[in-house]
Short mmCIF file of C-alpha atoms in Angstrom, two decimals:
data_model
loop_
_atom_site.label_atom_id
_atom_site.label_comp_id
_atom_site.label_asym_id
_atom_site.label_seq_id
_atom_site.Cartn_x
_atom_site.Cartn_y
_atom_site.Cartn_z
CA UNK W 37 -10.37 -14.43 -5.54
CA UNK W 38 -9.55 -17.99 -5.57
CA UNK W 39 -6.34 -19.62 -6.67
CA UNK W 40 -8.36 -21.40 -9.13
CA UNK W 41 -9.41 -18.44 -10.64
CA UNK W 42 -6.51 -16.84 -10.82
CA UNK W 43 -4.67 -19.91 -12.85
CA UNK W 44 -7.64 -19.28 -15.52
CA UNK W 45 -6.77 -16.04 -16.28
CA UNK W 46 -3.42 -16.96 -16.58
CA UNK W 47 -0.51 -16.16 -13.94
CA UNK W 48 2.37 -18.02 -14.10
CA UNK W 49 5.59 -18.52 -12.51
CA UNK W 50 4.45 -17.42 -8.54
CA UNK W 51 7.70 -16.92 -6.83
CA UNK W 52 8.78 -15.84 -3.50
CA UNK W 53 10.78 -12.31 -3.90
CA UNK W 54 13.14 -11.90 -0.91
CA UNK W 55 14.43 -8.64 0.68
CA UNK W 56 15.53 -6.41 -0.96
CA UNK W 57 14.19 -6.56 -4.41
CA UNK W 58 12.36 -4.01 -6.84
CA UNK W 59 9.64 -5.41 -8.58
CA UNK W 60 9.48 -2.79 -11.06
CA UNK W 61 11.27 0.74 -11.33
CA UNK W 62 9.96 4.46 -12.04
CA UNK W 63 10.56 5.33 -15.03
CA UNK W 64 10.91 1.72 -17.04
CA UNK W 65 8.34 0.30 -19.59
CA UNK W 66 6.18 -2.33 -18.29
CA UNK W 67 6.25 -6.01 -19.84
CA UNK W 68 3.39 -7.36 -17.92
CA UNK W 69 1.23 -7.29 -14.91
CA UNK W 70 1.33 -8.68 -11.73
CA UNK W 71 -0.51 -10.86 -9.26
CA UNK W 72 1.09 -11.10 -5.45
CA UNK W 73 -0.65 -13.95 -3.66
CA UNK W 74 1.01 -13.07 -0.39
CA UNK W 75 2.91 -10.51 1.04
CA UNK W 76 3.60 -6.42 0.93
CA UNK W 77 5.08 -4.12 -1.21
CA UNK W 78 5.13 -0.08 -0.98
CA UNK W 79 4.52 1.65 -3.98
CA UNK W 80 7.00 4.99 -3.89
CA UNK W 81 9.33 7.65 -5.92
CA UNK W 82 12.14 9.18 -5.62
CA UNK W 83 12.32 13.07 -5.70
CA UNK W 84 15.68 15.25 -7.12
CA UNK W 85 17.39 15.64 -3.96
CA UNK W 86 17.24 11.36 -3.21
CA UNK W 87 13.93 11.48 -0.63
CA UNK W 88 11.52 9.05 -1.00
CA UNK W 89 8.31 8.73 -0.77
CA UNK W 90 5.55 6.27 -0.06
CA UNK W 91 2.00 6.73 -2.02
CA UNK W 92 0.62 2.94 -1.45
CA UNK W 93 1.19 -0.05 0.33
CA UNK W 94 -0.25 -3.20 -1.06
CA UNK W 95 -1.09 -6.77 0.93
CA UNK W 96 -1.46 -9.46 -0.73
CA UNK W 97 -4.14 -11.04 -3.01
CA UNK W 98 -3.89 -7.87 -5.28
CA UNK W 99 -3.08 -7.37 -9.15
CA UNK W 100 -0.91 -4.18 -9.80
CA UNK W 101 1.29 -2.71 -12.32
CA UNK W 102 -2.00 -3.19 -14.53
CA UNK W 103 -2.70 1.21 -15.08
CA UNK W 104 0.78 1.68 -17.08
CA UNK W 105 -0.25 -1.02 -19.40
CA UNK W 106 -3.49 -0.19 -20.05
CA UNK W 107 -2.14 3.69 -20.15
CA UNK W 108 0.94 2.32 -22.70
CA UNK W 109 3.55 4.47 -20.96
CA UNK W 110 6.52 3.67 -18.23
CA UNK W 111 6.45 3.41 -14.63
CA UNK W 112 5.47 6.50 -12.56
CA UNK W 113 6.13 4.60 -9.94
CA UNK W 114 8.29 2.22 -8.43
CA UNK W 115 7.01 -1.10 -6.24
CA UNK W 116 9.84 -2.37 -3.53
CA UNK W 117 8.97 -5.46 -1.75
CA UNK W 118 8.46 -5.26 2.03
CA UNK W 119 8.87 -8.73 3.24
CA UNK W 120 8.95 -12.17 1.46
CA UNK W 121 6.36 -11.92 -1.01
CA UNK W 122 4.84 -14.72 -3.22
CA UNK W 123 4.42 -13.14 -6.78
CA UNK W 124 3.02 -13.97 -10.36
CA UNK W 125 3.58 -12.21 -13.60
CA UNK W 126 1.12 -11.57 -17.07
CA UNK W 127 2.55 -10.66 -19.76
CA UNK W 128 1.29 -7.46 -21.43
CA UNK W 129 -0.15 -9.68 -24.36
CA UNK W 130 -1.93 -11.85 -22.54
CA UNK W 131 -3.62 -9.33 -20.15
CA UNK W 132 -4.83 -7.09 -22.95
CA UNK W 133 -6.31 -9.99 -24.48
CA UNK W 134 -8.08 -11.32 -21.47
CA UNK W 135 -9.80 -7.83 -20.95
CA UNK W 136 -11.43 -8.25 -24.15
CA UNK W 137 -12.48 -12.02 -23.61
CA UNK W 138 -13.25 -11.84 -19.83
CA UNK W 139 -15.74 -9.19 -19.42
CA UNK W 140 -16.01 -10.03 -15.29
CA UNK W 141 -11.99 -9.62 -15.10
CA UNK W 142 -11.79 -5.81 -17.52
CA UNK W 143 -14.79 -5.07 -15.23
CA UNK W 144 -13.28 -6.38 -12.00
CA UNK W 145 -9.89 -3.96 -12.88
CA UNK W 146 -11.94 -1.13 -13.79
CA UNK W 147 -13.41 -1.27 -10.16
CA UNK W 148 -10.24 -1.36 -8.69
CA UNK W 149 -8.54 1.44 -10.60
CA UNK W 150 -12.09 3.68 -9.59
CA UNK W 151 -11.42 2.29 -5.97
CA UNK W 152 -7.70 2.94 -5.68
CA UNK W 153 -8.71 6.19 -6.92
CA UNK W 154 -10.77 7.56 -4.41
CA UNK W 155 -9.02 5.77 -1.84
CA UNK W 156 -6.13 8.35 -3.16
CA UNK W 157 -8.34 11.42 -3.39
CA UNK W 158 -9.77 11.22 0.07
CA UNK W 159 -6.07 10.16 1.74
CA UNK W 160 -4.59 13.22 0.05
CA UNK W 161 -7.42 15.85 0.97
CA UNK W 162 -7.04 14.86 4.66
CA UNK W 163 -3.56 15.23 4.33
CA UNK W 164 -3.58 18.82 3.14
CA UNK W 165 -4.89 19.75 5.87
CA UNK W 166 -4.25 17.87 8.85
CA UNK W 167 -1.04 17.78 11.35
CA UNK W 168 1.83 15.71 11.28
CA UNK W 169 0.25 13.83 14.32
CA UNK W 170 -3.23 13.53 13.00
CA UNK W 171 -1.68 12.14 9.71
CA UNK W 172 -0.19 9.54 11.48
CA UNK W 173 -2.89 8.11 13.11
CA UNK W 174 -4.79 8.05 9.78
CA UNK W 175 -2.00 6.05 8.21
CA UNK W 176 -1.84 3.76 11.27
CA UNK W 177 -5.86 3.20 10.90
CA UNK W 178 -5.99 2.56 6.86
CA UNK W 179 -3.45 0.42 6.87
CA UNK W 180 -4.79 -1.76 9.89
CA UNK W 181 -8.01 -1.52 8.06
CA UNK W 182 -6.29 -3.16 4.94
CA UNK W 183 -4.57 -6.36 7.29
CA UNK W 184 -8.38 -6.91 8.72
CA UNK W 185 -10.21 -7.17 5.19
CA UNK W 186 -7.18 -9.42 4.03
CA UNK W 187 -6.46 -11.40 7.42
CA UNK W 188 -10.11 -10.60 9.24
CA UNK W 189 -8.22 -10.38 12.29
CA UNK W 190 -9.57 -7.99 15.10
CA UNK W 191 -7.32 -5.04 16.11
CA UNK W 192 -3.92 -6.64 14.10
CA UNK W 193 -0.77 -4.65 14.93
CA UNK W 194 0.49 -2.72 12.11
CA UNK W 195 3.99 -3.64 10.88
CA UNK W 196 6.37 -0.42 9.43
CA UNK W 197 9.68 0.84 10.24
CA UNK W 198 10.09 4.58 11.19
CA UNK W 199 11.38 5.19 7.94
CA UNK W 200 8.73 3.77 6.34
CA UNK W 201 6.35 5.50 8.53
CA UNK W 202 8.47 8.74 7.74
CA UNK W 203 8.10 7.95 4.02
CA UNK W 204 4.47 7.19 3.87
CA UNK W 205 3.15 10.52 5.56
CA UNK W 206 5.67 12.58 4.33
CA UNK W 207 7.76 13.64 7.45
CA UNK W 208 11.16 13.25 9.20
CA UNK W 209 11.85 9.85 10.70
CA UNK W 210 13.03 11.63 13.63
CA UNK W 211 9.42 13.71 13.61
CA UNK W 212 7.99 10.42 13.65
CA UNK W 213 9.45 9.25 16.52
CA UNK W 214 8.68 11.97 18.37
CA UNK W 215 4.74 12.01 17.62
CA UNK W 216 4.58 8.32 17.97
CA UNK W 217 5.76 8.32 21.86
CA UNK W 218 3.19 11.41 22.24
CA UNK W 219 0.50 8.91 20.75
CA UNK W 220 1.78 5.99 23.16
CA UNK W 221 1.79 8.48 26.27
CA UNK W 222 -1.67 9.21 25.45
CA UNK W 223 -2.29 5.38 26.01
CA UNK W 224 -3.49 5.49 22.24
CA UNK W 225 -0.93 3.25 20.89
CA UNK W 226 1.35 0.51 21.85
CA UNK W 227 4.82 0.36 20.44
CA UNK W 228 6.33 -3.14 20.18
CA UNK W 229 9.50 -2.72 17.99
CA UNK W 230 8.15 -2.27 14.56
CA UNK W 231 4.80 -3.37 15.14
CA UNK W 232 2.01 -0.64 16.25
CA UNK W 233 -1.17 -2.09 18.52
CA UNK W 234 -4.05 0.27 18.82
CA UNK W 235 -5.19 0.46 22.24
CA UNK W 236 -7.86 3.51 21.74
CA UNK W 237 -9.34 3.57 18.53
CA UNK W 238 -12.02 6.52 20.06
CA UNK W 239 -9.07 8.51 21.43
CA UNK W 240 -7.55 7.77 18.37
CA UNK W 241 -10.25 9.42 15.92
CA UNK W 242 -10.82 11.85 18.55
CA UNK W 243 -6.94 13.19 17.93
CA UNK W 244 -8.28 12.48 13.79
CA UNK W 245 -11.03 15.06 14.33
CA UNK W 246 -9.42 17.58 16.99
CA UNK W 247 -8.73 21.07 15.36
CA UNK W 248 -5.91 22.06 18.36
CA UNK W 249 -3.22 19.67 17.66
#
């Protein structure tokens, strides 16, 4: 996924999107698709009573937006950017054409909207079933698992605000709290402001798999 490559298929206009910005907002029309080449943003909706809630969170090196284009219909969802983020834009036009030309790109996308899928599937089973706790420690693992295939660093700290946390699992910020001092008095966390260390990763899955908690 080389900057090279990406100029030939045609993203233009990379900028740097400072907090707080929307990239996009449930419920518009989309007028293109997007590349961020560094970065985060947190894919999320808002419900009736004002709650939000987080479905994805996205590093960088990543298209997105491209499902309610190829779908032709608006925004299920909107994407909020996390911290500075360096991001380039296709317009609808131009991306449908390039599926049709560039048979490695349309097949590229169509593995990534079969990953993304699954990836979904699986994280909402477990989460039907599991604990508040346990569904914590599975968020804190998937998205350390996504800084290490996009950084390859070993054991990186995982960077989210309570809320976010809250947001992300589905829970109370003060819930979260709570279960994230239990996890760091079971020596299988460190807290360090916003940033989360893992310190057991067995004790960790071990809490994962436990059917008592």
């Amino acid at each position: 996924q080389a900057e090279d490559g990406i100029r030939d298929i045609g993203v233009t206009g990379v900028q740097t999107c400072a907090l707080p910005i929307f990239v996009y907002k449930q419920g518009h029309a989309p007028k293109g698709v997007y590349w961020m080449k560094s970065g985060r943003v947190k894919f999320t909706n808002r419900h009736l009573d004002g709650a939000e809630h987080t479905h994805f969170i996205v590093h960088g090196d990543q298209f997105f937006g491209y499902r309610t284009v190829i779908s032709d219909s608006v925004y299920q969802l909107s994407v909020e950017v996390m911290e500075p983020s360096e991001i380039g834009f296709i317009p609808t036009e131009q991306f449908l054409v390039l599926l049709e030309q560039m048979p490695k790109f349309m097949k590229a996308i169509l593995k990534e909207v079969c990953s993304s899928s699954l990836v979904f599937l699986a994280r909402t089973s477990l989460f039907s079933y599991k604990s508040v706790v346990q569904r914590l420690g599975i968020s804190i693992l998937i998205l350390q698992d996504k800084i290490v295939k996009l950084e390859g660093v070993k054991n990186p700290p995982v960077l989210l605000s309570r809320n976010e946390l809250a947001s992300y699992i589905g829970t109370s910020i003060e819930v979260v709290v709570r279960q994230l001092k239990k996890m760091e008095k079971m020596a299988l966390i460190e807290l360090k402001g916003k940033l989360i260390y893992v310190k057991d990763l067995k004790g960790l899955l071990d809490l994962i798999d436990a059917s008592n908690v």
